[in-house]
Coordinates of C-alpha atoms in Angstrom, one line a residue:
M1 CA 97.2 86.3 122.8
R2 CA 99.8 84.1 121.1
Y3 CA 99.0 83.3 117.4
S4 CA 99.2 79.7 116.3
A5 CA 97.6 77.4 113.7
F6 CA 95.6 75.8 116.6
G7 CA 94.3 79.2 117.6
L8 CA 93.3 80.0 114.0
I9 CA 91.4 76.8 113.7
K10 CA 89.7 77.4 117.0
E11 CA 88.6 80.9 116.0
A12 CA 87.4 79.7 112.6
L13 CA 85.2 77.1 114.3
S14 CA 83.8 79.7 116.8
G15 CA 82.8 82.4 114.4
H16 CA 86.0 84.5 115.0
K17 CA 84.6 86.0 118.1
G18 CA 87.8 85.7 120.2
W19 CA 90.1 88.0 118.4
R20 CA 91.2 91.1 120.3
P21 CA 92.8 94.4 119.2
Q22 CA 96.5 94.0 118.5
W23 CA 97.5 96.8 120.7
R24 CA 95.9 99.0 123.4
D25 CA 94.6 102.5 122.5
A26 CA 96.7 104.0 125.3
A27 CA 96.1 107.5 126.9
P28 CA 99.2 109.6 127.6
Q29 CA 100.5 109.5 131.2
A30 CA 102.1 112.4 132.9
A31 CA 105.7 111.2 132.4
Y32 CA 107.8 108.4 131.0
D33 CA 111.4 107.2 131.1
Y34 CA 111.5 107.1 127.3
V35 CA 109.4 109.0 124.8
I36 CA 109.8 107.9 121.2
I37 CA 108.4 110.5 118.7
G38 CA 107.2 108.8 115.6
G39 CA 105.0 105.6 115.4
G40 CA 106.4 104.4 112.1
G41 CA 108.5 101.2 111.7
H42 CA 111.6 102.7 113.2
G43 CA 109.9 104.2 116.2
L44 CA 107.9 101.1 117.0
A45 CA 111.0 98.9 116.5
T46 CA 112.9 101.1 118.9
A47 CA 110.3 100.8 121.6
Y48 CA 110.0 97.0 121.0
Y49 CA 113.8 96.4 121.4
L50 CA 114.2 98.9 124.1
A51 CA 111.6 97.0 126.2
K52 CA 112.6 93.5 125.1
E53 CA 116.4 93.6 124.8
F54 CA 117.5 96.4 127.0
G55 CA 115.0 96.3 129.9
G56 CA 113.6 99.7 129.3
A57 CA 110.4 100.6 131.3
R58 CA 107.8 103.3 131.1
I59 CA 108.1 103.8 127.4
A60 CA 105.7 105.7 125.1
V61 CA 105.5 106.0 121.3
L62 CA 103.8 109.2 120.1
E63 CA 102.2 109.1 116.6
K64 CA 100.5 112.2 115.2
G65 CA 98.4 110.1 112.9
W66 CA 97.7 106.3 112.9
I67 CA 100.0 103.3 113.1
G68 CA 101.0 102.3 109.6
G69 CA 99.9 105.5 107.9
G70 CA 103.4 106.9 107.3
N71 CA 106.4 105.8 105.3
V72 CA 106.2 102.3 106.6
G73 CA 103.1 101.8 104.6
R74 CA 104.4 103.9 101.6
N75 CA 107.3 102.0 100.1
T76 CA 108.1 99.1 97.8
T77 CA 108.7 96.6 100.6
I78 CA 112.3 95.7 99.6
I79 CA 114.9 94.3 102.0
R80 CA 118.5 93.8 101.2
S81 CA 122.1 93.9 102.4
N82 CA 124.0 94.9 99.2
Y83 CA 126.0 98.0 100.2
L84 CA 129.6 98.8 99.3
L85 CA 131.1 100.8 102.2
D86 CA 132.2 99.6 105.6
G87 CA 130.1 102.3 107.3
N88 CA 126.9 100.8 105.8
E89 CA 127.2 97.1 104.9
P90 CA 127.7 95.7 108.5
F91 CA 124.6 97.6 109.6
Y92 CA 122.4 96.4 106.8
E93 CA 123.6 92.9 107.2
F94 CA 122.7 93.1 110.8
S95 CA 119.3 94.3 109.7
L96 CA 118.8 91.5 107.2
K97 CA 119.6 88.9 109.9
L98 CA 117.0 90.5 112.1
W99 CA 114.5 90.3 109.2
E100 CA 115.3 86.6 108.8
N101 CA 114.1 85.9 112.3
L102 CA 111.5 88.6 112.6
E103 CA 108.3 86.6 112.3
Q104 CA 109.4 84.1 115.0
D105 CA 110.5 86.9 117.2
L106 CA 107.3 88.8 116.9
N107 CA 105.0 85.8 116.5
Y108 CA 103.5 87.7 113.6
N109 CA 103.2 87.0 109.9
A110 CA 105.1 89.8 108.2
M111 CA 105.3 87.8 104.9
V112 CA 109.1 87.9 104.8
S113 CA 110.1 86.5 101.4
Q114 CA 113.7 86.1 100.5
R115 CA 113.1 85.8 96.8
G116 CA 116.4 87.4 95.7
I117 CA 117.4 90.8 94.3
L118 CA 119.1 91.2 90.9
N119 CA 121.0 94.4 90.1
L120 CA 121.4 94.5 86.3
I121 CA 124.7 95.3 84.5
H122 CA 124.8 97.1 81.2
S123 CA 128.5 97.9 80.6
D124 CA 132.0 96.7 81.4
A125 CA 132.4 99.5 83.9
Q126 CA 129.3 98.5 85.7
R127 CA 130.5 94.9 85.8
D128 CA 133.7 96.0 87.5
A129 CA 131.7 98.1 90.0
A130 CA 129.4 95.1 90.7
R131 CA 132.3 92.8 91.3
R132 CA 133.8 95.2 93.8
R133 CA 130.4 95.6 95.6
G134 CA 129.9 91.9 95.6
N135 CA 133.3 91.3 97.2
A136 CA 132.6 93.9 99.8
M137 CA 129.3 92.2 100.6
I138 CA 130.9 88.8 101.0
L139 CA 133.7 90.2 103.2
N140 CA 131.0 91.6 105.5
G141 CA 129.2 88.3 105.8
S142 CA 126.5 88.8 103.2
D143 CA 126.0 86.9 99.9
A144 CA 126.6 87.9 96.3
E145 CA 126.8 86.2 93.0
L146 CA 127.9 87.7 89.7
L147 CA 125.9 86.4 86.7
D148 CA 126.6 86.7 83.0
A149 CA 123.9 87.5 80.4
D150 CA 122.9 83.9 80.0
G151 CA 122.5 83.5 83.8
V152 CA 120.2 86.5 83.8
R153 CA 118.3 85.2 80.8
A154 CA 117.6 81.9 82.5
M155 CA 115.9 83.8 85.4
Y156 CA 114.2 86.6 83.5
P157 CA 113.8 85.7 79.8
F158 CA 111.3 88.5 79.2
L159 CA 113.8 91.4 79.8
N160 CA 115.0 93.6 76.9
F161 CA 118.4 92.1 76.5
D162 CA 119.4 93.5 73.2
D163 CA 118.5 97.2 73.7
A164 CA 120.8 99.3 71.5
R165 CA 121.7 101.7 74.3
F166 CA 121.5 99.5 77.4
P167 CA 122.1 95.8 76.5
I168 CA 122.0 93.5 79.5
K169 CA 125.4 92.1 80.1
G170 CA 124.9 90.4 83.5
G171 CA 123.8 91.1 87.0
L172 CA 124.8 91.0 90.7
L173 CA 122.5 88.6 92.5
H174 CA 121.8 88.9 96.2
R175 CA 119.8 85.8 97.0
R176 CA 118.9 86.6 100.6
G177 CA 117.3 89.9 99.6
G178 CA 113.6 90.1 99.0
T179 CA 110.4 91.7 100.2
V180 CA 108.3 92.0 103.4
R181 CA 104.7 93.0 103.8
H182 CA 105.3 96.6 104.9
D183 CA 102.3 97.6 107.0
A184 CA 102.4 94.2 108.7
V185 CA 105.9 95.2 110.0
A186 CA 104.3 98.2 111.8
W187 CA 101.5 96.1 113.2
G188 CA 103.8 93.3 114.3
Y189 CA 106.2 95.7 116.1
A190 CA 103.2 97.6 117.6
R191 CA 101.7 94.4 119.0
G192 CA 105.1 93.2 120.3
A193 CA 105.8 96.5 122.0
D194 CA 102.3 96.7 123.5
L195 CA 102.7 93.2 125.0
R196 CA 105.8 94.5 126.8
G197 CA 104.0 97.4 128.3
V198 CA 104.8 100.2 125.8
D199 CA 102.0 102.9 125.5
I200 CA 101.3 103.5 121.8
I201 CA 99.5 106.8 121.6
Q202 CA 98.0 107.7 118.3
N203 CA 96.6 111.1 117.2
C204 CA 99.2 112.8 119.4
E205 CA 101.2 115.4 117.6
V206 CA 104.3 116.8 119.2
T207 CA 104.1 120.6 119.0
G208 CA 107.1 121.5 121.1
L209 CA 110.1 120.3 123.1
R210 CA 110.6 121.6 126.7
I211 CA 114.3 122.3 127.1
E212 CA 115.9 123.9 130.1
S213 CA 119.6 124.5 130.8
G214 CA 120.6 122.3 127.9
K215 CA 118.5 119.3 128.9
V216 CA 115.2 118.1 127.5
L217 CA 112.5 117.7 130.1
G218 CA 109.5 116.5 128.0
V219 CA 107.4 117.2 125.0
E220 CA 104.4 119.5 124.3
T221 CA 101.7 117.6 122.4
S222 CA 98.2 118.1 121.0
R223 CA 97.1 116.0 124.0
G224 CA 99.0 117.9 126.7
Y225 CA 102.5 118.0 128.2
I226 CA 104.3 114.7 128.7
G227 CA 107.5 114.6 130.8
A228 CA 110.4 112.4 129.6
G229 CA 113.7 111.2 130.9
K230 CA 115.0 110.7 127.4
V231 CA 113.4 111.7 124.0
G232 CA 114.1 109.8 120.8
V233 CA 113.1 111.4 117.5
S234 CA 112.3 109.0 114.6
V235 CA 110.0 110.8 112.2
A236 CA 111.6 110.2 108.8
G237 CA 110.6 113.0 106.3
N238 CA 109.4 115.3 109.1
S239 CA 112.8 115.2 110.8
S240 CA 113.8 118.8 109.9
R241 CA 110.5 120.2 111.1
L242 CA 110.6 118.3 114.4
M243 CA 114.2 119.0 115.2
A244 CA 113.6 122.7 114.4
L245 CA 111.6 122.7 117.6
A246 CA 115.0 122.3 119.3
D247 CA 116.6 125.0 117.2
M248 CA 118.6 122.4 115.3
R249 CA 119.2 122.5 111.6
L250 CA 119.9 119.1 110.0
P251 CA 121.9 118.2 106.8
I252 CA 118.6 116.8 105.5
E253 CA 116.1 117.6 102.8
S254 CA 112.7 116.2 102.4
H255 CA 111.5 114.9 99.1
V256 CA 108.6 112.8 97.8
L257 CA 109.4 109.2 96.7
Q258 CA 106.6 107.6 94.7
A259 CA 105.7 103.9 94.5
F260 CA 103.3 102.2 92.1
V261 CA 101.2 99.1 91.8
S262 CA 99.8 97.6 88.6
E263 CA 96.7 95.5 88.1
G264 CA 96.9 91.9 89.3
L265 CA 98.8 89.7 86.8
K266 CA 99.7 86.0 86.7
P267 CA 103.1 85.4 88.4
F268 CA 106.0 86.1 86.1
I269 CA 108.6 88.0 88.2
P270 CA 109.9 85.6 90.8
G271 CA 112.3 88.1 92.5
V272 CA 113.2 91.8 92.7
I273 CA 114.8 93.4 89.6
T274 CA 116.7 96.7 89.6
Y275 CA 117.6 98.5 86.4
G276 CA 121.3 99.5 86.0
A277 CA 120.6 102.1 83.3
G278 CA 117.8 104.0 85.0
H279 CA 116.4 104.3 88.5
F280 CA 113.7 101.6 88.4
Y281 CA 113.1 98.6 90.6
C282 CA 110.2 96.1 90.4
S283 CA 108.8 93.0 92.1
Q284 CA 105.5 91.2 92.1
S285 CA 103.3 91.0 95.1
D286 CA 101.5 87.8 96.3
K287 CA 98.3 89.3 94.9
G288 CA 99.8 89.6 91.4
G289 CA 100.3 93.4 91.3
L290 CA 103.7 94.6 90.0
V291 CA 105.2 96.9 92.7
F292 CA 107.7 99.3 91.4
G293 CA 109.4 102.7 92.0
G294 CA 112.1 105.0 90.8
D295 CA 113.7 108.4 91.6
I296 CA 112.5 110.9 94.2
D297 CA 110.7 114.0 93.0
M298 CA 113.7 116.5 92.6
Y299 CA 112.4 119.3 94.7
N300 CA 111.8 119.7 98.4
S301 CA 108.4 118.9 99.7
Y302 CA 106.4 117.6 102.7
A303 CA 103.6 116.4 100.4
Q304 CA 102.6 112.7 100.3
R305 CA 101.6 112.9 96.6
G306 CA 104.1 113.0 93.7
N307 CA 103.9 114.6 90.3
L308 CA 103.4 113.4 86.7
P309 CA 106.9 114.0 85.3
V310 CA 108.4 111.4 87.7
V311 CA 105.5 109.0 86.9
E312 CA 106.4 109.4 83.2
D313 CA 110.1 108.9 83.9
V314 CA 109.5 105.7 86.0
V315 CA 107.1 104.2 83.5
E316 CA 109.5 104.9 80.6
S317 CA 112.4 103.2 82.5
G318 CA 110.2 100.3 83.3
I319 CA 109.0 99.7 79.7
S320 CA 112.5 100.1 78.3
L321 CA 113.6 97.2 80.6
I322 CA 110.4 95.1 80.4
P323 CA 108.5 96.0 77.2
A324 CA 105.5 93.9 78.3
L325 CA 104.8 96.4 81.0
G326 CA 103.3 98.6 78.3
R327 CA 100.3 96.4 78.2
A328 CA 99.7 96.4 82.0
R329 CA 97.4 99.0 83.6
L330 CA 98.6 101.1 86.5
L331 CA 96.3 100.6 89.5
R332 CA 97.5 103.1 92.1
S333 CA 100.4 105.1 93.4
W334 CA 101.4 106.8 96.6
G335 CA 104.2 109.0 97.9
G336 CA 106.3 108.8 101.1
I337 CA 108.4 111.7 102.5
M338 CA 112.1 110.8 102.3
D339 CA 114.5 112.3 104.7
M340 CA 117.4 112.7 102.3
S341 CA 120.9 113.3 103.8
M342 CA 123.6 114.9 101.8
D343 CA 125.7 111.8 101.5
G344 CA 122.9 109.3 101.2
S345 CA 123.5 107.7 104.6
P346 CA 121.6 107.9 107.9
F347 CA 122.1 109.3 111.4
I348 CA 121.7 107.4 114.7
D349 CA 123.2 109.7 117.3
K350 CA 122.9 111.8 120.4
T351 CA 122.4 115.5 120.0
H352 CA 124.1 118.3 121.9
I353 CA 121.0 118.6 124.1
E354 CA 121.1 116.2 127.0
G355 CA 118.5 113.5 126.7
L356 CA 117.6 114.2 123.1
Y357 CA 118.5 111.6 120.5
F358 CA 117.9 111.5 116.7
N359 CA 117.4 108.7 114.1
G360 CA 116.9 109.9 110.5
G361 CA 118.4 110.7 107.1
W362 CA 117.5 107.3 105.7
C363 CA 117.1 108.4 102.0
Y364 CA 116.1 105.2 100.0
G365 CA 117.1 102.8 102.8
G366 CA 114.6 103.4 105.6
F367 CA 112.3 100.4 105.2
K368 CA 115.0 97.8 104.8
A369 CA 116.8 99.2 107.9
T370 CA 113.8 99.0 110.2
P371 CA 114.9 96.2 112.5
A372 CA 118.5 97.4 112.9
A373 CA 117.5 101.0 113.1
G374 CA 115.2 100.2 116.0
Y375 CA 117.7 97.9 117.7
C376 CA 120.6 100.4 117.4
F377 CA 118.5 103.4 118.4
A378 CA 117.3 101.5 121.5
H379 CA 120.9 100.6 122.3
L380 CA 121.9 104.2 122.1
L381 CA 119.0 105.4 124.2
K382 CA 119.8 102.8 126.9
T383 CA 123.6 103.0 127.0
D384 CA 124.4 106.4 125.5
R385 CA 126.9 104.6 123.3
P386 CA 126.4 103.7 119.6
H387 CA 125.9 100.1 118.6
E388 CA 128.9 98.6 117.0
T389 CA 127.3 98.5 113.5
A390 CA 126.1 102.1 113.7
T391 CA 129.3 103.9 114.8
A392 CA 129.6 105.8 111.5
Y393 CA 126.1 107.3 111.7
R394 CA 127.3 110.5 113.5
L395 CA 125.6 113.8 113.2
D396 CA 128.9 115.6 113.1
R397 CA 130.4 113.6 110.2
F398 CA 130.1 116.5 107.8
M399 CA 132.1 118.7 110.1
S400 CA 134.8 116.0 110.7
G401 CA 135.0 114.9 107.1
H402 CA 133.8 111.4 107.6
M403 CA 131.0 111.3 105.1
I404 CA 129.7 107.9 104.0
D405 CA 129.2 108.6 100.3
E406 CA 127.4 105.4 99.3
K407 CA 127.2 105.8 95.5
G408 CA 126.3 109.5 96.1
Q409 CA 122.6 108.8 96.5
G410 CA 121.9 111.8 98.5
A411 CA 119.3 114.5 98.0
Q412 CA 120.9 116.4 95.1
P413 CA 119.7 115.6 91.6
N414 CA 123.2 115.8 90.1
L415 CA 124.3 112.9 92.3
H416 CA 121.7 110.4 91.0

């Protein structure tokens, strides 16, 4: 079924009796050419692009829970292409371009809203760093605009401009950044992949990898053995546990990252704001709730629930930037499991085991990377060569000394 305004009117006039499930509830087959472990945004996007762009056939996505129940539904929905280093910026710019055409490509309303992202500046040193970052963004085809304090005040007059410790002196504006309805991304990719014959198998946990003579042959699952020509692992915060099944130890730690939503308020934040003096970022959803987040919980965990000290830290940061937040009520919060690499940048690479591929280590960048991560991982699975925008995301970069230290936002608390 192709969605259209005409179809919507037709269903409205006929009692909405013609809608069908957006993807099949597939049962596992004996074997596939490609098995993607992980039914989050990255795994589903990989299957979609593998089938659509690279002619892959006999593809299965294995999800231990349900579609949309993992990190893709547990984030603050931000998309952006405002990185500094050459290893990252071309990749995230590629991702942003895919976001800009995603709804037309999928024929699905993912509520892509390029409302702009503003990184605030509180010191002369931060202004110098923002100018350097903005120039790097422009050189890589993205957009950047350096604002002074008056420019920021014209957009967000309610901010705490004259704070004694952290006065607002300007901001780096990235107009093409914005937000996307996060779970609709998973649903849209699932529907698109299903339409191209991909089997999406939910409630199917991988319990083992069958490897013989240095080659992966298939996966053991809670629903039986499934043979595979190639296996792609894309399981975010569970990366270390999954790859341990292949006796691989990754340079990754898993941490909880919490996100929060306030009660519904009248519209007053038109874009996305990030605080330069604390780890706090905020936008307002179409339903009026303020969506915001901060740092990871600074200890290793596989839990999907955070702790109160981080809640207190995030709320304090928010109120110091937007004093009016102190009068809003917090409605709900949730936690996603972040796969934090040691240099803050991801991996999209082959492993030393023939037929086994890995996509992970996304730290704070997983959601915004979804389209490009899927596209580049599909490219790697099909061709055995990295995509031109993902050549730096090698598993051996810590051994070869080619780390991508993007502002040091890795797993270690002292780097934040």
